[in-house]
Short mmCIF file of C-alpha atoms and ligand atoms in Angstrom, two decimals:
data_model
loop_
_atom_site.label_atom_id
_atom_site.label_comp_id
_atom_site.label_asym_id
_atom_site.label_seq_id
_atom_site.Cartn_x
_atom_site.Cartn_y
_atom_site.Cartn_z
CA MET A 17 109.53 188.70 76.12
CA GLY A 18 107.31 187.77 79.04
CA ILE A 19 108.01 188.35 82.71
CA LEU A 20 111.45 187.24 83.68
CA ARG A 21 111.60 184.23 85.99
CA TYR A 22 114.50 182.68 87.87
CA ILE A 23 115.80 179.16 88.36
CA SER A 24 118.45 177.62 90.56
CA THR A 25 121.79 176.55 89.06
CA ARG A 26 121.16 173.16 90.64
CA SER A 27 117.60 172.51 89.52
CA GLY A 28 116.14 170.84 86.46
CA SER A 29 114.69 172.39 83.35
CA GLY A 30 113.21 175.76 84.18
CA ASP A 31 109.53 175.15 83.83
CA GLU A 32 107.11 177.37 85.76
CA SER A 33 106.82 175.00 88.71
CA THR A 34 110.49 175.36 89.61
CA SER A 35 110.89 179.01 88.69
CA PHE A 36 110.69 182.08 90.91
CA SER A 37 109.88 185.78 90.77
CA PHE A 38 112.29 188.62 91.54
CA ASP A 39 110.69 189.05 95.01
CA ASP A 40 111.33 185.40 95.81
CA VAL A 41 114.99 185.44 94.83
CA LEU A 42 115.64 188.84 96.41
CA LEU A 43 114.88 187.65 99.93
CA ALA A 44 115.94 184.02 99.62
CA GLY A 45 119.62 184.45 98.73
CA LEU A 46 120.64 180.83 98.26
CA ALA A 47 118.13 178.48 96.61
CA ARG A 48 116.71 175.61 98.70
CA ASP A 49 118.68 173.06 96.69
CA GLY A 50 121.93 174.89 97.50
CA GLY A 51 122.19 176.50 94.06
CA LEU A 52 122.29 180.13 93.01
CA TYR A 53 119.49 181.93 91.18
CA VAL A 54 119.90 182.91 87.53
CA PRO A 55 117.36 184.26 85.05
CA VAL A 56 115.60 181.70 82.84
CA GLU A 57 116.34 184.00 79.92
CA TRP A 58 118.60 187.06 79.61
CA PRO A 59 116.99 190.37 78.73
CA ARG A 60 118.68 191.51 75.53
CA PHE A 61 119.41 194.98 74.16
CA GLY A 62 120.15 195.49 70.48
CA LYS A 63 122.84 197.89 69.30
CA ALA A 64 120.35 200.66 68.64
CA GLU A 65 118.88 200.30 72.11
CA ILE A 66 122.35 200.48 73.65
CA ARG A 67 123.22 203.52 71.55
CA ALA A 68 120.08 205.21 72.80
CA LEU A 69 121.52 205.06 76.34
CA GLN A 70 124.61 207.12 75.44
CA GLY A 71 124.87 210.29 77.47
CA LEU A 72 122.14 209.44 79.96
CA PRO A 73 122.83 209.90 83.69
CA TYR A 74 123.80 206.90 85.81
CA THR A 75 120.37 206.52 87.38
CA ASP A 76 118.55 206.54 84.02
CA ILE A 77 120.81 203.82 82.67
CA ALA A 78 120.35 201.93 85.95
CA LEU A 79 116.58 201.96 85.52
CA LYS A 80 116.80 200.66 81.94
CA VAL A 81 119.21 197.89 82.92
CA ILE A 82 117.53 196.80 86.16
CA GLN A 83 113.85 197.05 85.19
CA PRO A 84 113.72 193.91 83.00
CA PHE A 85 115.13 191.82 85.88
CA VAL A 86 112.52 193.11 88.31
CA GLY A 87 109.58 192.65 85.95
CA ASP A 88 106.21 193.38 87.54
CA SER A 89 107.49 192.72 91.07
CA ILE A 90 107.95 196.48 91.52
CA PRO A 91 106.15 199.23 89.55
CA GLY A 92 108.52 201.33 87.42
CA PRO A 93 108.06 204.64 89.28
CA ASP A 94 108.78 202.98 92.64
CA LEU A 95 111.92 201.33 91.26
CA GLN A 96 112.98 204.62 89.75
CA ALA A 97 112.57 206.39 93.09
CA MET A 98 114.60 203.75 94.91
CA ILE A 99 117.40 203.97 92.36
CA ALA A 100 117.48 207.77 92.60
CA ASP A 101 117.51 207.61 96.39
CA SER A 102 120.26 204.94 96.45
CA TYR A 103 122.81 207.02 94.56
CA ALA A 104 121.78 210.53 95.65
CA SER A 105 124.30 210.59 98.49
CA PHE A 106 127.25 209.40 96.40
CA ASP A 107 129.94 212.05 96.33
CA HIS A 108 130.48 212.21 92.56
CA PRO A 109 127.78 213.33 90.11
CA ALA A 110 128.78 210.58 87.66
CA VAL A 111 128.38 208.00 90.50
CA ALA A 112 130.99 205.70 88.87
CA PRO A 113 133.38 208.13 87.10
CA LEU A 114 136.11 207.09 84.66
CA ILE A 115 139.61 208.50 85.09
CA GLN A 116 142.05 208.06 82.24
CA SER A 117 145.21 206.35 83.49
CA ASP A 118 147.05 205.59 80.25
CA SER A 119 146.65 206.12 76.51
CA ASN A 120 143.97 203.47 76.17
CA GLU A 121 143.25 202.71 79.79
CA TRP A 122 140.73 204.02 82.29
CA VAL A 123 140.08 203.50 85.98
CA CYS A 124 136.41 203.22 86.90
CA GLU A 125 136.08 204.59 90.43
CA LEU A 126 133.60 202.48 92.36
CA PHE A 127 134.23 204.06 95.74
CA HIS A 128 132.02 207.13 95.88
CA GLY A 129 129.42 205.61 98.20
CA PRO A 130 129.07 205.94 101.97
CA THR A 131 131.59 203.22 102.94
CA LEU A 132 134.17 203.79 100.17
CA ALA A 133 134.07 200.35 98.52
CA PHE A 134 132.22 199.09 95.48
CA LYS A 135 129.81 197.09 97.64
CA ASP A 136 127.88 200.30 98.29
CA TYR A 137 126.75 200.26 94.63
CA PRO A 138 124.74 197.06 95.00
CA LEU A 139 123.93 197.27 98.69
CA GLN A 140 122.46 200.77 98.78
CA LEU A 141 119.85 199.59 96.31
CA VAL A 142 119.43 196.10 97.77
CA GLY A 143 118.73 197.56 101.23
CA ARG A 144 115.92 199.63 99.74
CA LEU A 145 114.58 196.70 97.70
CA PHE A 146 114.48 194.54 100.84
CA ASP A 147 112.67 197.26 102.75
CA TYR A 148 110.16 197.76 99.95
CA VAL A 149 109.32 194.08 99.50
CA LEU A 150 109.16 193.45 103.26
CA LYS A 151 106.72 196.33 103.73
CA LYS A 152 104.60 195.03 100.87
CA GLN A 153 104.51 191.59 102.48
CA GLY A 154 104.12 192.94 106.02
CA ARG A 155 107.17 191.02 107.18
CA ARG A 156 110.26 191.65 109.27
CA VAL A 157 113.59 189.90 108.84
CA THR A 158 116.76 189.53 110.84
CA ILE A 159 119.78 189.90 108.65
CA ILE A 160 122.97 188.29 109.83
CA GLY A 161 126.37 188.16 108.23
CA ALA A 162 130.07 187.74 108.84
CA THR A 163 132.54 190.29 107.59
CA SER A 164 136.27 190.71 107.31
CA GLY A 165 135.66 194.41 106.78
CA ASP A 166 134.00 195.86 103.69
CA THR A 167 130.78 193.89 103.39
CA GLY A 168 129.72 194.52 106.98
CA SER A 169 129.95 198.28 106.84
CA ALA A 170 128.26 198.47 103.43
CA ALA A 171 125.40 196.18 104.48
CA MET A 172 124.92 197.92 107.83
CA GLU A 173 124.92 201.30 106.16
CA ALA A 174 122.36 199.97 103.66
CA GLY A 175 120.13 198.48 106.37
CA ARG A 176 120.24 201.35 108.86
CA ASP A 177 116.91 202.79 109.97
CA LYS A 178 114.92 200.40 107.79
CA ASP A 179 111.82 199.32 109.73
CA GLY A 180 111.56 195.84 108.29
CA MET A 181 114.99 194.66 109.32
CA GLU A 182 117.31 194.14 112.25
CA VAL A 183 120.91 193.79 111.10
CA PHE A 184 123.69 191.92 112.94
CA PHE A 185 127.24 191.64 111.64
CA LEU A 186 130.01 189.62 113.23
CA TYR A 187 133.59 190.66 112.71
CA PRO A 188 136.77 189.19 114.20
CA HIS A 189 137.71 191.25 117.26
CA GLY A 190 140.99 193.10 116.75
CA ARG A 191 141.42 191.90 113.19
CA VAL A 192 139.78 194.55 111.02
CA SER A 193 141.35 197.90 110.23
CA ASN A 194 140.47 200.98 112.30
CA VAL A 195 138.62 202.57 109.39
CA GLN A 196 136.66 199.38 108.73
CA ARG A 197 135.74 198.92 112.40
CA ARG A 198 134.69 202.52 112.88
CA GLN A 199 132.53 202.37 109.76
CA MET A 200 130.59 199.58 111.49
CA THR A 201 130.57 200.87 115.06
CA THR A 202 129.77 204.56 114.56
CA LEU A 203 126.57 204.20 112.52
CA ASN A 204 124.33 205.41 115.33
CA ALA A 205 121.23 203.52 114.13
CA ALA A 206 119.19 201.44 116.58
CA ASN A 207 118.54 198.52 114.21
CA VAL A 208 122.15 197.71 113.26
CA HIS A 209 124.48 195.83 115.59
CA ALA A 210 128.20 195.27 115.29
CA ILE A 211 129.37 192.17 117.13
CA ALA A 212 133.10 191.84 117.82
CA LEU A 213 133.57 188.10 118.08
CA ASP A 214 136.52 186.61 119.94
CA GLY A 215 137.86 184.61 117.02
CA SER A 216 138.95 184.74 113.40
CA PHE A 217 136.93 185.64 110.30
CA ASP A 218 136.44 181.90 109.71
CA ASP A 219 134.94 181.61 113.21
CA CYS A 220 132.53 184.44 112.33
CA GLN A 221 131.54 182.69 109.11
CA ASP A 222 131.11 179.35 110.86
CA MET A 223 128.95 181.05 113.48
CA VAL A 224 126.66 182.52 110.81
CA LYS A 225 126.40 179.15 109.08
CA ALA A 226 125.57 177.45 112.38
CA LEU A 227 122.86 180.03 113.10
CA PHE A 228 121.33 179.45 109.67
CA ALA A 229 121.50 175.70 110.23
CA ASP A 230 119.46 176.06 113.44
CA HIS A 231 116.08 175.81 111.72
CA GLY A 232 113.99 176.76 114.76
CA PHE A 233 115.99 179.95 115.18
CA ARG A 234 116.08 180.59 111.45
CA ASP A 235 112.30 180.41 111.14
CA SER A 236 111.41 182.25 114.34
CA GLN A 237 113.74 185.14 113.45
CA ASN A 238 113.05 185.11 109.70
CA LEU A 239 116.79 184.98 109.09
CA SER A 240 117.99 186.50 105.87
CA ALA A 241 121.26 187.63 104.30
CA MET A 242 122.51 190.17 101.80
CA ASN A 243 125.59 188.19 100.89
CA SER A 244 127.59 188.21 97.70
CA ILE A 245 125.52 185.53 95.97
CA ASN A 246 122.34 187.61 96.31
CA TRP A 247 120.93 188.01 92.82
CA ALA A 248 119.84 191.62 93.28
CA ARG A 249 123.41 192.54 94.17
CA ILE A 250 124.59 191.14 90.86
CA VAL A 251 121.88 193.00 88.95
CA SER A 252 122.78 196.37 90.42
CA GLN A 253 126.44 195.80 89.55
CA ILE A 254 125.64 195.37 85.86
CA VAL A 255 124.89 199.08 85.62
CA TYR A 256 128.43 200.43 85.81
CA TYR A 257 129.61 198.07 83.08
CA PHE A 258 127.05 199.76 80.86
CA THR A 259 127.83 203.32 81.96
CA SER A 260 131.58 202.95 81.48
CA ALA A 261 131.34 201.09 78.16
CA LEU A 262 128.86 203.69 76.87
CA ALA A 263 131.08 206.57 77.93
CA LEU A 264 133.94 205.08 75.92
CA GLY A 265 131.91 204.59 72.76
CA ALA A 266 130.15 201.24 73.09
CA PRO A 267 128.52 199.58 71.26
CA ASP A 268 130.77 200.92 68.48
CA ARG A 269 134.06 200.33 70.25
CA LYS A 270 135.56 197.23 71.83
CA ILE A 271 135.94 197.29 75.60
CA ALA A 272 137.74 195.00 78.03
CA PHE A 273 137.29 195.02 81.79
CA SER A 274 139.83 194.15 84.44
CA VAL A 275 138.27 193.30 87.77
CA PRO A 276 139.93 192.51 91.11
CA SER A 277 138.03 189.44 92.21
CA GLY A 278 137.15 187.44 95.28
CA ASN A 279 133.74 185.80 95.08
CA PHE A 280 133.49 186.45 91.31
CA GLY A 281 130.38 188.56 91.90
CA ASN A 282 131.60 191.79 90.36
CA VAL A 283 133.12 190.22 87.26
CA TYR A 284 130.07 187.99 86.81
CA ALA A 285 127.95 191.15 86.62
CA GLY A 286 130.15 192.15 83.67
CA TYR A 287 129.47 188.78 82.08
CA ALA A 288 125.75 189.45 82.58
CA ALA A 289 126.12 192.81 80.81
CA ARG A 290 127.70 190.98 77.89
CA LYS A 291 124.85 188.45 77.88
CA MET A 292 122.49 191.41 77.61
CA GLY A 293 124.21 192.50 74.42
CA LEU A 294 126.97 194.87 75.55
CA PRO A 295 129.97 194.12 73.31
CA ILE A 296 132.79 193.18 75.70
CA GLU A 297 135.91 191.57 74.33
CA LYS A 298 137.43 190.20 77.48
CA PHE A 299 137.34 190.01 81.26
CA ILE A 300 140.61 190.06 83.12
CA VAL A 301 140.35 188.60 86.58
CA GLY A 302 142.85 189.84 89.17
CA SER A 303 143.65 187.86 92.31
CA ASN A 304 145.99 188.24 95.26
CA ALA A 305 147.85 185.27 96.79
CA ASN A 306 144.44 183.63 97.19
CA ASP A 307 144.50 182.72 93.56
CA ILE A 308 142.00 179.90 93.00
CA LEU A 309 140.70 181.67 89.86
CA THR A 310 144.13 182.39 88.38
CA ARG A 311 145.12 178.78 88.93
CA TYR A 312 141.92 177.57 87.32
CA PHE A 313 142.18 179.77 84.23
CA GLY A 314 145.84 178.78 83.92
CA SER A 315 145.57 175.02 84.42
CA GLY A 316 141.95 173.92 84.03
CA GLU A 317 141.99 172.47 87.54
CA MET A 318 139.98 174.18 90.27
CA SER A 319 141.28 173.39 93.74
CA THR A 320 140.86 175.04 97.11
CA ALA A 321 143.79 176.15 99.25
CA GLU A 322 144.26 177.66 102.71
CA VAL A 323 143.37 181.35 102.86
CA VAL A 324 146.37 183.59 103.47
CA PRO A 325 146.02 187.18 104.69
CA THR A 326 147.08 189.86 102.19
CA LEU A 327 147.04 193.63 101.69
CA SER A 328 143.74 193.20 99.82
CA PRO A 329 141.65 191.47 102.53
CA SER A 330 138.35 191.70 100.65
CA MET A 331 139.73 189.19 98.18
CA ASP A 332 141.05 186.77 100.80
CA ILE A 333 138.69 183.94 99.98
CA GLN A 334 139.00 180.24 99.37
CA ILE A 335 136.13 179.61 96.93
CA SER A 336 134.60 182.04 94.43
CA SER A 337 130.92 181.26 94.98
CA ASN A 338 129.52 183.12 91.97
CA PHE A 339 131.67 181.10 89.58
CA GLU A 340 128.89 178.52 89.76
CA ARG A 341 126.68 180.90 87.76
CA LEU A 342 129.19 180.93 84.92
CA LEU A 343 129.51 177.17 85.10
CA PHE A 344 125.73 176.83 84.74
CA ASP A 345 126.00 178.20 81.20
CA GLN A 346 129.05 176.06 80.52
CA TYR A 347 127.04 172.99 81.47
CA GLY A 348 124.35 173.93 78.96
CA ARG A 349 122.10 175.11 81.84
CA ASP A 350 121.83 171.53 83.05
CA GLY A 351 121.33 172.06 86.79
CA VAL A 352 121.14 168.37 87.57
CA ALA A 353 124.58 167.76 86.08
CA LEU A 354 126.00 170.86 87.75
CA ALA A 355 124.62 169.84 91.17
CA LYS A 356 126.62 166.61 90.93
CA VAL A 357 129.77 168.45 89.90
CA MET A 358 129.50 170.99 92.74
CA GLU A 359 128.87 168.20 95.22
CA ARG A 360 132.05 166.48 94.05
CA PHE A 361 133.99 169.74 94.35
CA ARG A 362 132.75 170.21 97.90
CA ARG A 363 133.77 166.67 98.79
CA ASP A 364 137.18 166.53 97.10
CA GLY A 365 138.26 170.17 97.24
CA SER A 366 139.28 169.98 93.59
CA ILE A 367 137.61 169.48 90.23
CA ASN A 368 138.21 169.59 86.52
CA PHE A 369 135.28 170.79 84.41
CA GLY A 370 136.70 169.32 81.21
CA LYS A 371 138.97 170.72 78.54
CA SER A 372 136.38 172.12 76.18
CA ARG A 373 134.68 174.14 78.93
CA TRP A 374 138.04 175.38 80.16
CA ARG A 375 138.96 176.48 76.62
CA ALA A 376 135.61 178.17 76.10
CA MET A 377 135.96 180.13 79.34
CA GLY A 378 139.57 180.94 78.50
CA LYS A 379 138.43 182.77 75.38
CA LEU A 380 136.57 185.30 77.50
CA PHE A 381 138.40 185.26 80.83
CA GLU A 382 142.05 185.54 81.72
CA GLY A 383 143.43 185.45 85.25
CA PHE A 384 146.46 187.12 86.84
CA ARG A 385 147.77 186.89 90.38
CA LEU A 386 149.66 189.60 92.23
CA GLY A 387 151.53 189.18 95.52
CA ASP A 388 151.71 191.94 98.15
CA ASN A 389 155.10 193.32 97.07
CA ALA A 390 154.08 193.48 93.42
CA THR A 391 150.86 195.18 94.52
CA LYS A 392 152.79 197.91 96.32
CA ASP A 393 155.03 198.32 93.25
CA VAL A 394 151.99 198.92 91.07
CA ILE A 395 150.56 201.46 93.51
CA ALA A 396 153.92 203.29 93.35
CA THR A 397 154.23 203.09 89.54
CA VAL A 398 150.71 204.30 88.82
CA TYR A 399 151.11 207.17 91.27
CA ARG A 400 154.46 208.14 89.74
CA ASP A 401 153.18 208.02 86.16
CA SER A 402 149.67 209.38 86.45
CA LYS A 403 149.24 210.76 90.00
CA ILE A 404 146.38 208.37 90.64
CA LEU A 405 146.30 206.78 94.11
CA LEU A 406 145.10 203.19 93.98
CA ASP A 407 144.13 201.03 96.93
CA PRO A 408 145.65 197.51 96.94
CA HIS A 409 142.55 195.84 95.43
CA SER A 410 142.34 198.35 92.60
CA ALA A 411 146.08 198.06 91.97
CA ILE A 412 145.67 194.34 91.36
CA GLY A 413 143.00 195.13 88.79
CA VAL A 414 145.19 197.64 86.96
CA SER A 415 148.21 195.35 86.92
CA ALA A 416 146.17 192.38 85.68
CA GLY A 417 144.69 194.54 82.92
CA ARG A 418 148.14 195.66 81.80
CA GLN A 419 149.35 192.08 81.57
CA ALA A 420 146.49 190.91 79.39
CA GLU A 421 146.79 190.66 75.63
CA LEU A 422 144.08 192.72 73.98
CA THR A 423 143.43 193.52 70.35
CA PRO A 424 144.76 196.96 69.34
CA HIS A 425 142.48 199.94 70.12
CA THR A 426 140.41 198.05 72.68
CA ALA A 427 139.62 200.34 75.59
CA LEU A 428 140.67 198.82 78.90
CA VAL A 429 138.60 199.69 81.96
CA CYS A 430 140.05 198.72 85.35
CA MET A 431 137.61 198.56 88.22
CA ALA A 432 138.81 200.48 91.28
CA THR A 433 136.87 198.73 94.03
CA ALA A 434 137.97 200.67 97.13
CA HIS A 435 139.03 204.20 98.02
CA PRO A 436 142.75 204.48 98.81
CA ALA A 437 141.92 206.00 102.21
CA LYS A 438 140.31 202.73 103.21
CA PHE A 439 143.77 201.13 103.16
CA PRO A 440 145.98 204.11 104.02
CA ASP A 441 148.97 202.19 105.41
CA ALA A 442 149.70 200.20 102.26
CA VAL A 443 149.19 203.25 100.06
CA GLU A 444 151.45 205.42 102.19
CA GLU A 445 154.13 202.75 102.28
CA ALA A 446 154.11 202.52 98.49
CA THR A 447 153.89 206.21 97.61
CA GLY A 448 154.83 208.24 100.67
CA VAL A 449 151.42 209.88 100.45
CA ARG A 450 148.79 209.26 103.11
CA PRO A 451 145.40 209.32 101.36
CA GLU A 452 142.77 211.40 103.11
CA LEU A 453 139.24 210.37 103.86
CA PRO A 454 136.61 212.30 101.89
CA ALA A 455 135.04 215.19 103.77
CA TYR A 456 131.87 213.35 104.73
CA LEU A 457 133.92 210.78 106.65
CA ALA A 458 136.40 213.21 108.11
CA GLY A 459 134.83 212.95 111.58
CA LEU A 460 135.04 209.14 111.61
CA PHE A 461 137.75 209.03 114.25
CA GLU A 462 135.93 211.36 116.63
CA ARG A 463 132.59 209.56 116.56
CA LYS A 464 131.45 207.42 119.47
CA GLU A 465 131.72 203.67 118.85
CA ARG A 466 129.01 201.17 119.69
CA MET A 467 129.73 197.47 119.49
CA THR A 468 129.24 194.35 121.58
CA ARG A 469 132.11 191.99 122.21
CA LEU A 470 130.96 188.39 122.49
CA PRO A 471 132.74 185.06 123.01
CA ASN A 472 132.82 182.53 120.18
CA ASP A 473 129.84 180.71 121.66
CA ILE A 474 126.68 180.08 119.69
CA ASP A 475 124.26 180.26 122.65
CA THR A 476 125.56 183.66 123.66
CA VAL A 477 125.37 185.02 120.12
CA ARG A 478 121.91 183.56 119.53
CA ASN A 479 120.58 185.06 122.76
CA PHE A 480 122.06 188.44 121.92
CA ILE A 481 120.25 188.43 118.58
CA ILE A 482 116.94 187.25 120.07
CA GLU A 483 117.01 189.85 122.86
CA ASN A 484 117.92 192.73 120.61
CA SER A 485 115.40 192.04 117.90
CA ALA A 486 112.66 191.44 120.51
CA LYS A 487 113.47 194.78 122.13
CA ARG A 488 112.83 196.60 118.90
CA GLU A 489 109.79 194.58 117.99
CA ALA A 490 108.24 195.68 121.29
CA ALA A 491 109.26 199.30 120.83
C1 PLP B 528 134.32 192.53 97.76
C2 PLP B 528 135.50 193.22 97.17
C3 PLP B 528 136.19 192.68 96.05
C4 PLP B 528 135.83 191.35 95.44
O1 PLP B 528 134.60 191.38 94.76
P1 PLP B 528 133.86 190.02 94.34
O2 PLP B 528 132.55 190.44 93.85
O3 PLP B 528 133.78 189.21 95.61
O4 PLP B 528 134.71 189.35 93.33
C5 PLP B 528 137.23 193.41 95.52
N1 PLP B 528 137.62 194.58 96.06
C6 PLP B 528 137.00 195.12 97.14
C7 PLP B 528 137.50 196.40 97.69
C8 PLP B 528 135.91 194.47 97.72
O5 PLP B 528 135.30 195.01 98.79
#
């Protein structure tokens, strides 16, 4: 296979003129035509190649999995060093350890990074990849984003002290948890800025969109994002599907994954692992009350609804952006057709992709929804039966996995996407046990906070960003 190239889910064929390198898609995020980047061709591993990965450490498997997607954009030794550096600070030697929770069921703990949620797994690496490519190109970027909690802290932690970037995250003032806020405001790095906006999370998101839409500002600041549709984030999430399947006997044993989902990024990475040859029987998609995916898998109709706040705020979303990547395959990789469909969805707020596509997706994906009370019940049950403390997001994954029908002997892996101490109130209410922060975060509540509170006014926010990135440029 030649060097891997990328195309947009909304573009035509995939000839060289409309295809991009890994560097291009890393920094661009969304494609110019509004689509998402996908590889022209999937790298594929045969059974023997997968078997050869058994027993290797996380970072070795990561290199094997990620290298084909990067191609010649980054020399192997440099990529290897970045991967090693990304996961060196994680507080478990396995990086993404499996804990057995039932006779044929495991919890994959994806919360051993600096901010205690699975987003550290992609973002620690993506921050380094950004830095590397920016240095190579002699460029600086301003990264802006909106966060309801987890993404902001993980991206700020990933971007801290990187010369090529100035990072600004807006969060709704007074509406994120104390742990989440402190993870953003106590970083003590000059190039990351937490902005407490007077408004809701939607106001923060609208503000970021408006700033991106201001083309003069966008170009002068070199605006960029590390959001959930970023291709490199997806790639780095493929790794733990491989490590956990391998640990349980893949490719010689059937595995199913249950994934608590919001933007469909994490579960799509599992789909990518399957495309690469990892034998995965099924993906179980867990949702909270914001259940657009459950409703789609159940009825074949995808329709948006108002976002309602839940105990699992990182899944409080209206539209699962990465679902478009799955649809691209369902539409026979016809980006022109898909562009029309997505445009209609945006206009009408609902869409039906046709019965045969729905059936095809239903063979591989199954969705379950869990309300807040049921979520607390699961946290209590799992703690009672196996002494494992689950955070609300992870509990939704475990419950969804238990409801799915799998063939006998299939190993079920449930992705635990956040540390229970990140959501201590819900966990304590359900179990009577208040989960403790890991030692390296024990001082979180004593550290000095640094944030700037700003009104929901675009001129004020824009000026704040301009002044602060200019200050550092001059320094
Ligand atoms: C972001 C997040 C999710 C949802 O992941 P997607 O990739 O958006 O589907 C689930 N749980 C936690 C804790 C998260 O931070």
